[in-house]
């Protein structure tokens, strides 16, 4: 009997499953419904810089076959990072994966509902944040095209049709089901 491939999902509150039970998040659904062992390393409020800070401990030390990353929302809602700065951090994490024989799977970040988020989440410049999310997604796609050990899954484009949020930012339970069902057939 061969062992299941191990995947570490690293990211923000969407990866963590906030505000739902962790068992309802897309990473848990992938673990339950595929032949992958999945470790969820989502942290509420995290940014690409925070993920890089904890990357050795949370990803590399686990010796996974795959690393799945979702970032960008907190970086751009906070206004602390530009799309290119965020991409530089992602490239550093992918480089660490490359050095350790880990395939990187990059999810493009979902576009939030800025109007709802203004009143139901936190006030912010969502017009700029959404522009940055789109630019960052393009950068992720370009990077994956240039690096054969990297896969990009365009969650951003797929979720635009579904567009279901608890608070303008976080997917509903049904949204997590949609994300899992989107990802599963694209897994290597």
JSON list of C-alpha atoms in Angstrom, two decimals:
[
{"chain": "A", "resi": 1, "resn": "UNK", "atom": "CA", "xyz": [0.00, 0.00, 0.00]},
{"chain": "A", "resi": 2, "resn": "UNK", "atom": "CA", "xyz": [1.50, 3.33, -1.05]},
{"chain": "A", "resi": 3, "resn": "UNK", "atom": "CA", "xyz": [1.34, 6.33, 1.20]},
{"chain": "A", "resi": 4, "resn": "UNK", "atom": "CA", "xyz": [-0.91, 9.25, 0.38]},
{"chain": "A", "resi": 5, "resn": "UNK", "atom": "CA", "xyz": [0.78, 12.35, -1.02]},
{"chain": "A", "resi": 6, "resn": "UNK", "atom": "CA", "xyz": [1.08, 15.04, 1.65]},
{"chain": "A", "resi": 7, "resn": "UNK", "atom": "CA", "xyz": [-0.09, 18.59, 0.97]},
{"chain": "A", "resi": 8, "resn": "UNK", "atom": "CA", "xyz": [0.29, 21.55, 3.32]},
{"chain": "A", "resi": 9, "resn": "UNK", "atom": "CA", "xyz": [-2.25, 24.34, 2.75]},
{"chain": "A", "resi": 10, "resn": "UNK", "atom": "CA", "xyz": [-0.87, 27.64, 4.01]},
{"chain": "A", "resi": 11, "resn": "UNK", "atom": "CA", "xyz": [-2.71, 30.91, 4.00]},
{"chain": "A", "resi": 12, "resn": "UNK", "atom": "CA", "xyz": [-5.08, 33.27, 5.74]},
{"chain": "A", "resi": 13, "resn": "UNK", "atom": "CA", "xyz": [-8.51, 32.97, 7.37]},
{"chain": "A", "resi": 14, "resn": "UNK", "atom": "CA", "xyz": [-10.04, 31.60, 4.18]},
{"chain": "A", "resi": 15, "resn": "UNK", "atom": "CA", "xyz": [-7.67, 28.62, 4.35]},
{"chain": "A", "resi": 16, "resn": "UNK", "atom": "CA", "xyz": [-8.33, 28.34, 8.09]},
{"chain": "A", "resi": 17, "resn": "UNK", "atom": "CA", "xyz": [-12.07, 28.26, 7.43]},
{"chain": "A", "resi": 18, "resn": "UNK", "atom": "CA", "xyz": [-13.08, 31.33, 9.46]},
{"chain": "A", "resi": 19, "resn": "UNK", "atom": "CA", "xyz": [-15.81, 31.80, 10.71]},
{"chain": "A", "resi": 20, "resn": "UNK", "atom": "CA", "xyz": [-16.87, 28.17, 10.30]},
{"chain": "A", "resi": 21, "resn": "UNK", "atom": "CA", "xyz": [-15.73, 24.95, 11.91]},
{"chain": "A", "resi": 22, "resn": "UNK", "atom": "CA", "xyz": [-12.39, 23.90, 10.46]},
{"chain": "A", "resi": 23, "resn": "UNK", "atom": "CA", "xyz": [-13.99, 20.65, 9.29]},
{"chain": "A", "resi": 24, "resn": "UNK", "atom": "CA", "xyz": [-16.13, 22.76, 6.91]},
{"chain": "A", "resi": 25, "resn": "UNK", "atom": "CA", "xyz": [-13.24, 24.52, 5.16]},
{"chain": "A", "resi": 26, "resn": "UNK", "atom": "CA", "xyz": [-12.06, 23.58, 1.68]},
{"chain": "A", "resi": 27, "resn": "UNK", "atom": "CA", "xyz": [-8.77, 22.10, 2.95]},
{"chain": "A", "resi": 28, "resn": "UNK", "atom": "CA", "xyz": [-10.63, 19.67, 5.21]},
{"chain": "A", "resi": 29, "resn": "UNK", "atom": "CA", "xyz": [-13.00, 18.72, 2.41]},
{"chain": "A", "resi": 30, "resn": "UNK", "atom": "CA", "xyz": [-10.04, 17.97, 0.12]},
{"chain": "A", "resi": 31, "resn": "UNK", "atom": "CA", "xyz": [-8.49, 15.80, 2.85]},
{"chain": "A", "resi": 32, "resn": "UNK", "atom": "CA", "xyz": [-11.76, 13.89, 3.35]},
{"chain": "A", "resi": 33, "resn": "UNK", "atom": "CA", "xyz": [-12.61, 13.46, -0.33]},
{"chain": "A", "resi": 34, "resn": "UNK", "atom": "CA", "xyz": [-9.30, 12.79, -2.09]},
{"chain": "A", "resi": 35, "resn": "UNK", "atom": "CA", "xyz": [-6.26, 10.57, -1.76]},
{"chain": "A", "resi": 36, "resn": "UNK", "atom": "CA", "xyz": [-4.25, 13.46, -0.27]},
{"chain": "A", "resi": 37, "resn": "UNK", "atom": "CA", "xyz": [-3.19, 13.89, 3.33]},
{"chain": "A", "resi": 38, "resn": "UNK", "atom": "CA", "xyz": [-3.77, 17.59, 4.01]},
{"chain": "A", "resi": 39, "resn": "UNK", "atom": "CA", "xyz": [-2.34, 19.72, 6.81]},
{"chain": "A", "resi": 40, "resn": "UNK", "atom": "CA", "xyz": [-4.16, 23.03, 7.27]},
{"chain": "A", "resi": 41, "resn": "UNK", "atom": "CA", "xyz": [-1.84, 25.89, 8.19]},
{"chain": "A", "resi": 42, "resn": "UNK", "atom": "CA", "xyz": [-4.30, 28.73, 7.67]},
{"chain": "A", "resi": 43, "resn": "UNK", "atom": "CA", "xyz": [-4.01, 31.60, 10.16]},
{"chain": "A", "resi": 44, "resn": "UNK", "atom": "CA", "xyz": [-6.67, 34.28, 10.55]},
{"chain": "A", "resi": 45, "resn": "UNK", "atom": "CA", "xyz": [-5.43, 37.69, 9.45]},
{"chain": "A", "resi": 46, "resn": "UNK", "atom": "CA", "xyz": [-2.17, 36.40, 7.99]},
{"chain": "A", "resi": 47, "resn": "UNK", "atom": "CA", "xyz": [-0.28, 38.06, 5.15]},
{"chain": "A", "resi": 48, "resn": "UNK", "atom": "CA", "xyz": [2.33, 36.80, 2.71]},
{"chain": "A", "resi": 49, "resn": "UNK", "atom": "CA", "xyz": [5.06, 38.20, 4.99]},
{"chain": "A", "resi": 50, "resn": "UNK", "atom": "CA", "xyz": [3.63, 36.29, 7.96]},
{"chain": "A", "resi": 51, "resn": "UNK", "atom": "CA", "xyz": [3.46, 33.11, 5.90]},
{"chain": "A", "resi": 52, "resn": "UNK", "atom": "CA", "xyz": [7.08, 33.50, 4.84]},
{"chain": "A", "resi": 53, "resn": "UNK", "atom": "CA", "xyz": [8.06, 34.02, 8.49]},
{"chain": "A", "resi": 54, "resn": "UNK", "atom": "CA", "xyz": [6.48, 30.70, 9.49]},
{"chain": "A", "resi": 55, "resn": "UNK", "atom": "CA", "xyz": [7.14, 28.83, 6.22]},
{"chain": "A", "resi": 56, "resn": "UNK", "atom": "CA", "xyz": [10.09, 26.73, 7.39]},
{"chain": "A", "resi": 57, "resn": "UNK", "atom": "CA", "xyz": [8.20, 25.48, 10.45]},
{"chain": "A", "resi": 58, "resn": "UNK", "atom": "CA", "xyz": [4.73, 25.15, 8.92]},
{"chain": "A", "resi": 59, "resn": "UNK", "atom": "CA", "xyz": [5.62, 23.80, 5.47]},
{"chain": "A", "resi": 60, "resn": "UNK", "atom": "CA", "xyz": [9.23, 22.77, 4.84]},
{"chain": "A", "resi": 61, "resn": "UNK", "atom": "CA", "xyz": [9.65, 20.86, 8.12]},
{"chain": "A", "resi": 62, "resn": "UNK", "atom": "CA", "xyz": [6.60, 18.71, 7.26]},
{"chain": "A", "resi": 63, "resn": "UNK", "atom": "CA", "xyz": [8.34, 17.45, 4.08]},
{"chain": "A", "resi": 64, "resn": "UNK", "atom": "CA", "xyz": [5.18, 17.58, 1.96]},
{"chain": "A", "resi": 65, "resn": "UNK", "atom": "CA", "xyz": [4.87, 16.60, -1.68]},
{"chain": "A", "resi": 66, "resn": "UNK", "atom": "CA", "xyz": [2.76, 19.71, -2.35]},
{"chain": "A", "resi": 67, "resn": "UNK", "atom": "CA", "xyz": [2.34, 23.16, -0.87]},
{"chain": "A", "resi": 68, "resn": "UNK", "atom": "CA", "xyz": [-0.94, 24.97, -1.60]},
{"chain": "A", "resi": 69, "resn": "UNK", "atom": "CA", "xyz": [-0.87, 28.73, -0.92]},
{"chain": "A", "resi": 70, "resn": "UNK", "atom": "CA", "xyz": [-3.65, 31.31, -0.76]},
{"chain": "A", "resi": 71, "resn": "UNK", "atom": "CA", "xyz": [-2.68, 34.87, 0.13]},
{"chain": "A", "resi": 72, "resn": "UNK", "atom": "CA", "xyz": [-3.23, 38.49, -0.87]},
{"chain": "A", "resi": 73, "resn": "UNK", "atom": "CA", "xyz": [-6.52, 39.53, 0.73]},
{"chain": "A", "resi": 74, "resn": "UNK", "atom": "CA", "xyz": [-5.11, 40.80, 4.03]},
{"chain": "A", "resi": 75, "resn": "UNK", "atom": "CA", "xyz": [-2.04, 42.23, 2.30]},
{"chain": "A", "resi": 76, "resn": "UNK", "atom": "CA", "xyz": [-4.17, 44.47, 0.08]},
{"chain": "A", "resi": 77, "resn": "UNK", "atom": "CA", "xyz": [-7.07, 45.24, 2.43]},
{"chain": "A", "resi": 78, "resn": "UNK", "atom": "CA", "xyz": [-4.54, 46.52, 4.96]},
{"chain": "A", "resi": 79, "resn": "UNK", "atom": "CA", "xyz": [-2.81, 48.56, 2.25]},
{"chain": "A", "resi": 80, "resn": "UNK", "atom": "CA", "xyz": [0.58, 47.44, 3.57]},
{"chain": "A", "resi": 81, "resn": "UNK", "atom": "CA", "xyz": [1.80, 45.56, 0.51]},
{"chain": "A", "resi": 82, "resn": "UNK", "atom": "CA", "xyz": [1.77, 46.10, -3.25]},
{"chain": "A", "resi": 83, "resn": "UNK", "atom": "CA", "xyz": [1.04, 43.22, -5.63]},
{"chain": "A", "resi": 84, "resn": "UNK", "atom": "CA", "xyz": [4.71, 43.08, -6.67]},
{"chain": "A", "resi": 85, "resn": "UNK", "atom": "CA", "xyz": [5.94, 43.05, -3.07]},
{"chain": "A", "resi": 86, "resn": "UNK", "atom": "CA", "xyz": [3.48, 40.25, -2.28]},
{"chain": "A", "resi": 87, "resn": "UNK", "atom": "CA", "xyz": [4.66, 38.34, -5.34]},
{"chain": "A", "resi": 88, "resn": "UNK", "atom": "CA", "xyz": [8.29, 38.68, -4.22]},
{"chain": "A", "resi": 89, "resn": "UNK", "atom": "CA", "xyz": [7.34, 36.96, -0.94]},
{"chain": "A", "resi": 90, "resn": "UNK", "atom": "CA", "xyz": [5.46, 34.20, -2.76]},
{"chain": "A", "resi": 91, "resn": "UNK", "atom": "CA", "xyz": [8.44, 33.65, -5.06]},
{"chain": "A", "resi": 92, "resn": "UNK", "atom": "CA", "xyz": [10.67, 33.25, -2.01]},
{"chain": "A", "resi": 93, "resn": "UNK", "atom": "CA", "xyz": [8.33, 30.59, -0.58]},
{"chain": "A", "resi": 94, "resn": "UNK", "atom": "CA", "xyz": [8.15, 28.80, -3.95]},
{"chain": "A", "resi": 95, "resn": "UNK", "atom": "CA", "xyz": [11.94, 28.89, -4.11]},
{"chain": "A", "resi": 96, "resn": "UNK", "atom": "CA", "xyz": [12.15, 27.17, -0.73]},
{"chain": "A", "resi": 97, "resn": "UNK", "atom": "CA", "xyz": [9.74, 24.54, -2.04]},
{"chain": "A", "resi": 98, "resn": "UNK", "atom": "CA", "xyz": [11.82, 24.06, -5.19]},
{"chain": "A", "resi": 99, "resn": "UNK", "atom": "CA", "xyz": [14.98, 23.55, -3.09]},
{"chain": "A", "resi": 100, "resn": "UNK", "atom": "CA", "xyz": [13.17, 20.85, -1.12]},
{"chain": "A", "resi": 101, "resn": "UNK", "atom": "CA", "xyz": [11.47, 19.03, -3.99]},
{"chain": "A", "resi": 102, "resn": "UNK", "atom": "CA", "xyz": [7.99, 20.32, -3.14]},
{"chain": "A", "resi": 103, "resn": "UNK", "atom": "CA", "xyz": [5.54, 21.24, -5.90]},
{"chain": "A", "resi": 104, "resn": "UNK", "atom": "CA", "xyz": [3.88, 24.63, -5.34]},
{"chain": "A", "resi": 105, "resn": "UNK", "atom": "CA", "xyz": [0.16, 25.06, -5.98]},
{"chain": "A", "resi": 106, "resn": "UNK", "atom": "CA", "xyz": [-0.86, 28.72, -6.01]},
{"chain": "A", "resi": 107, "resn": "UNK", "atom": "CA", "xyz": [-4.50, 29.74, -5.68]},
{"chain": "A", "resi": 108, "resn": "UNK", "atom": "CA", "xyz": [-5.43, 33.13, -7.07]},
{"chain": "A", "resi": 109, "resn": "UNK", "atom": "CA", "xyz": [-7.21, 35.07, -4.30]},
{"chain": "A", "resi": 110, "resn": "UNK", "atom": "CA", "xyz": [-10.95, 35.52, -4.48]},
{"chain": "A", "resi": 111, "resn": "UNK", "atom": "CA", "xyz": [-12.37, 38.97, -5.15]},
{"chain": "A", "resi": 112, "resn": "UNK", "atom": "CA", "xyz": [-14.23, 40.26, -2.13]},
{"chain": "A", "resi": 113, "resn": "UNK", "atom": "CA", "xyz": [-17.56, 42.06, -2.12]},
{"chain": "A", "resi": 114, "resn": "UNK", "atom": "CA", "xyz": [-16.24, 45.48, -1.16]},
{"chain": "A", "resi": 115, "resn": "UNK", "atom": "CA", "xyz": [-19.62, 47.05, -0.37]},
{"chain": "A", "resi": 116, "resn": "UNK", "atom": "CA", "xyz": [-20.56, 44.30, 2.08]},
{"chain": "A", "resi": 117, "resn": "UNK", "atom": "CA", "xyz": [-17.06, 44.16, 3.55]},
{"chain": "A", "resi": 118, "resn": "UNK", "atom": "CA", "xyz": [-17.18, 47.91, 4.32]},
{"chain": "A", "resi": 119, "resn": "UNK", "atom": "CA", "xyz": [-20.14, 47.42, 6.63]},
{"chain": "A", "resi": 120, "resn": "UNK", "atom": "CA", "xyz": [-19.87, 43.77, 7.69]},
{"chain": "A", "resi": 121, "resn": "UNK", "atom": "CA", "xyz": [-16.09, 43.35, 8.02]},
{"chain": "A", "resi": 122, "resn": "UNK", "atom": "CA", "xyz": [-13.72, 46.35, 8.30]},
{"chain": "A", "resi": 123, "resn": "UNK", "atom": "CA", "xyz": [-13.68, 49.74, 6.58]},
{"chain": "A", "resi": 124, "resn": "UNK", "atom": "CA", "xyz": [-10.94, 49.85, 3.94]},
{"chain": "A", "resi": 125, "resn": "UNK", "atom": "CA", "xyz": [-10.18, 51.01, 0.41]},
{"chain": "A", "resi": 126, "resn": "UNK", "atom": "CA", "xyz": [-11.74, 48.00, -1.29]},
{"chain": "A", "resi": 127, "resn": "UNK", "atom": "CA", "xyz": [-11.57, 49.53, -4.77]},
{"chain": "A", "resi": 128, "resn": "UNK", "atom": "CA", "xyz": [-7.77, 49.56, -4.57]},
{"chain": "A", "resi": 129, "resn": "UNK", "atom": "CA", "xyz": [-7.68, 46.19, -2.77]},
{"chain": "A", "resi": 130, "resn": "UNK", "atom": "CA", "xyz": [-9.70, 44.58, -5.56]},
{"chain": "A", "resi": 131, "resn": "UNK", "atom": "CA", "xyz": [-7.43, 46.13, -8.23]},
{"chain": "A", "resi": 132, "resn": "UNK", "atom": "CA", "xyz": [-4.43, 44.72, -6.34]},
{"chain": "A", "resi": 133, "resn": "UNK", "atom": "CA", "xyz": [-6.06, 41.28, -6.07]},
{"chain": "A", "resi": 134, "resn": "UNK", "atom": "CA", "xyz": [-6.52, 41.22, -9.84]},
{"chain": "A", "resi": 135, "resn": "UNK", "atom": "CA", "xyz": [-2.96, 42.38, -10.54]},
{"chain": "A", "resi": 136, "resn": "UNK", "atom": "CA", "xyz": [-1.57, 39.86, -8.06]},
{"chain": "A", "resi": 137, "resn": "UNK", "atom": "CA", "xyz": [-3.53, 37.05, -9.72]},
{"chain": "A", "resi": 138, "resn": "UNK", "atom": "CA", "xyz": [-1.99, 37.97, -13.07]},
{"chain": "A", "resi": 139, "resn": "UNK", "atom": "CA", "xyz": [1.47, 37.87, -11.47]},
{"chain": "A", "resi": 140, "resn": "UNK", "atom": "CA", "xyz": [0.77, 34.42, -10.00]},
{"chain": "A", "resi": 141, "resn": "UNK", "atom": "CA", "xyz": [-0.31, 33.12, -13.41]},
{"chain": "A", "resi": 142, "resn": "UNK", "atom": "CA", "xyz": [2.78, 34.55, -15.10]},
{"chain": "A", "resi": 143, "resn": "UNK", "atom": "CA", "xyz": [5.03, 33.01, -12.46]},
{"chain": "A", "resi": 144, "resn": "UNK", "atom": "CA", "xyz": [3.44, 29.56, -12.84]},
{"chain": "A", "resi": 145, "resn": "UNK", "atom": "CA", "xyz": [3.82, 29.72, -16.63]},
{"chain": "A", "resi": 146, "resn": "UNK", "atom": "CA", "xyz": [7.55, 30.35, -16.19]},
{"chain": "A", "resi": 147, "resn": "UNK", "atom": "CA", "xyz": [8.13, 27.68, -13.51]},
{"chain": "A", "resi": 148, "resn": "UNK", "atom": "CA", "xyz": [7.28, 24.08, -14.32]},
{"chain": "A", "resi": 149, "resn": "UNK", "atom": "CA", "xyz": [7.37, 23.03, -10.63]},
{"chain": "A", "resi": 150, "resn": "UNK", "atom": "CA", "xyz": [4.53, 25.44, -9.91]},
{"chain": "A", "resi": 151, "resn": "UNK", "atom": "CA", "xyz": [0.80, 25.07, -10.62]},
{"chain": "A", "resi": 152, "resn": "UNK", "atom": "CA", "xyz": [-1.70, 27.91, -10.52]},
{"chain": "A", "resi": 153, "resn": "UNK", "atom": "CA", "xyz": [-5.42, 27.40, -10.01]},
{"chain": "A", "resi": 154, "resn": "UNK", "atom": "CA", "xyz": [-7.53, 30.40, -10.98]},
{"chain": "A", "resi": 155, "resn": "UNK", "atom": "CA", "xyz": [-9.86, 30.38, -8.00]},
{"chain": "A", "resi": 156, "resn": "UNK", "atom": "CA", "xyz": [-10.42, 34.12, -8.47]},
{"chain": "A", "resi": 157, "resn": "UNK", "atom": "CA", "xyz": [-12.08, 33.67, -11.85]},
{"chain": "A", "resi": 158, "resn": "UNK", "atom": "CA", "xyz": [-14.07, 30.61, -10.75]},
{"chain": "A", "resi": 159, "resn": "UNK", "atom": "CA", "xyz": [-15.40, 32.23, -7.55]},
{"chain": "A", "resi": 160, "resn": "UNK", "atom": "CA", "xyz": [-16.65, 35.32, -9.39]},
{"chain": "A", "resi": 161, "resn": "UNK", "atom": "CA", "xyz": [-19.55, 33.22, -10.67]},
{"chain": "A", "resi": 162, "resn": "UNK", "atom": "CA", "xyz": [-20.30, 31.77, -7.22]},
{"chain": "A", "resi": 163, "resn": "UNK", "atom": "CA", "xyz": [-19.82, 35.02, -5.24]},
{"chain": "A", "resi": 164, "resn": "UNK", "atom": "CA", "xyz": [-21.18, 33.92, -1.85]},
{"chain": "A", "resi": 165, "resn": "UNK", "atom": "CA", "xyz": [-19.76, 35.48, 1.32]},
{"chain": "A", "resi": 166, "resn": "UNK", "atom": "CA", "xyz": [-20.54, 35.56, 5.02]},
{"chain": "A", "resi": 167, "resn": "UNK", "atom": "CA", "xyz": [-19.36, 39.16, 5.37]},
{"chain": "A", "resi": 168, "resn": "UNK", "atom": "CA", "xyz": [-18.04, 40.27, 2.00]},
{"chain": "A", "resi": 169, "resn": "UNK", "atom": "CA", "xyz": [-14.65, 38.60, 2.60]},
{"chain": "A", "resi": 170, "resn": "UNK", "atom": "CA", "xyz": [-15.08, 35.04, 3.87]},
{"chain": "A", "resi": 171, "resn": "UNK", "atom": "CA", "xyz": [-16.81, 32.30, 1.86]},
{"chain": "A", "resi": 172, "resn": "UNK", "atom": "CA", "xyz": [-19.92, 30.65, 3.26]},
{"chain": "A", "resi": 173, "resn": "UNK", "atom": "CA", "xyz": [-19.90, 26.91, 4.04]},
{"chain": "A", "resi": 174, "resn": "UNK", "atom": "CA", "xyz": [-21.32, 26.44, 0.54]},
{"chain": "A", "resi": 175, "resn": "UNK", "atom": "CA", "xyz": [-18.49, 28.63, -0.75]},
{"chain": "A", "resi": 176, "resn": "UNK", "atom": "CA", "xyz": [-15.93, 26.30, 0.81]},
{"chain": "A", "resi": 177, "resn": "UNK", "atom": "CA", "xyz": [-17.71, 23.37, -0.84]},
{"chain": "A", "resi": 178, "resn": "UNK", "atom": "CA", "xyz": [-17.49, 25.25, -4.17]},
{"chain": "A", "resi": 179, "resn": "UNK", "atom": "CA", "xyz": [-13.75, 25.88, -3.65]},
{"chain": "A", "resi": 180, "resn": "UNK", "atom": "CA", "xyz": [-13.05, 22.23, -2.78]},
{"chain": "A", "resi": 181, "resn": "UNK", "atom": "CA", "xyz": [-15.04, 21.03, -5.80]},
{"chain": "A", "resi": 182, "resn": "UNK", "atom": "CA", "xyz": [-13.13, 23.49, -8.00]},
{"chain": "A", "resi": 183, "resn": "UNK", "atom": "CA", "xyz": [-9.72, 22.35, -6.73]},
{"chain": "A", "resi": 184, "resn": "UNK", "atom": "CA", "xyz": [-10.19, 18.57, -6.56]},
{"chain": "A", "resi": 185, "resn": "UNK", "atom": "CA", "xyz": [-10.23, 17.80, -10.31]},
{"chain": "A", "resi": 186, "resn": "UNK", "atom": "CA", "xyz": [-7.20, 20.06, -10.86]},
{"chain": "A", "resi": 187, "resn": "UNK", "atom": "CA", "xyz": [-4.96, 18.32, -8.33]},
{"chain": "A", "resi": 188, "resn": "UNK", "atom": "CA", "xyz": [-1.91, 16.56, -9.81]}
]
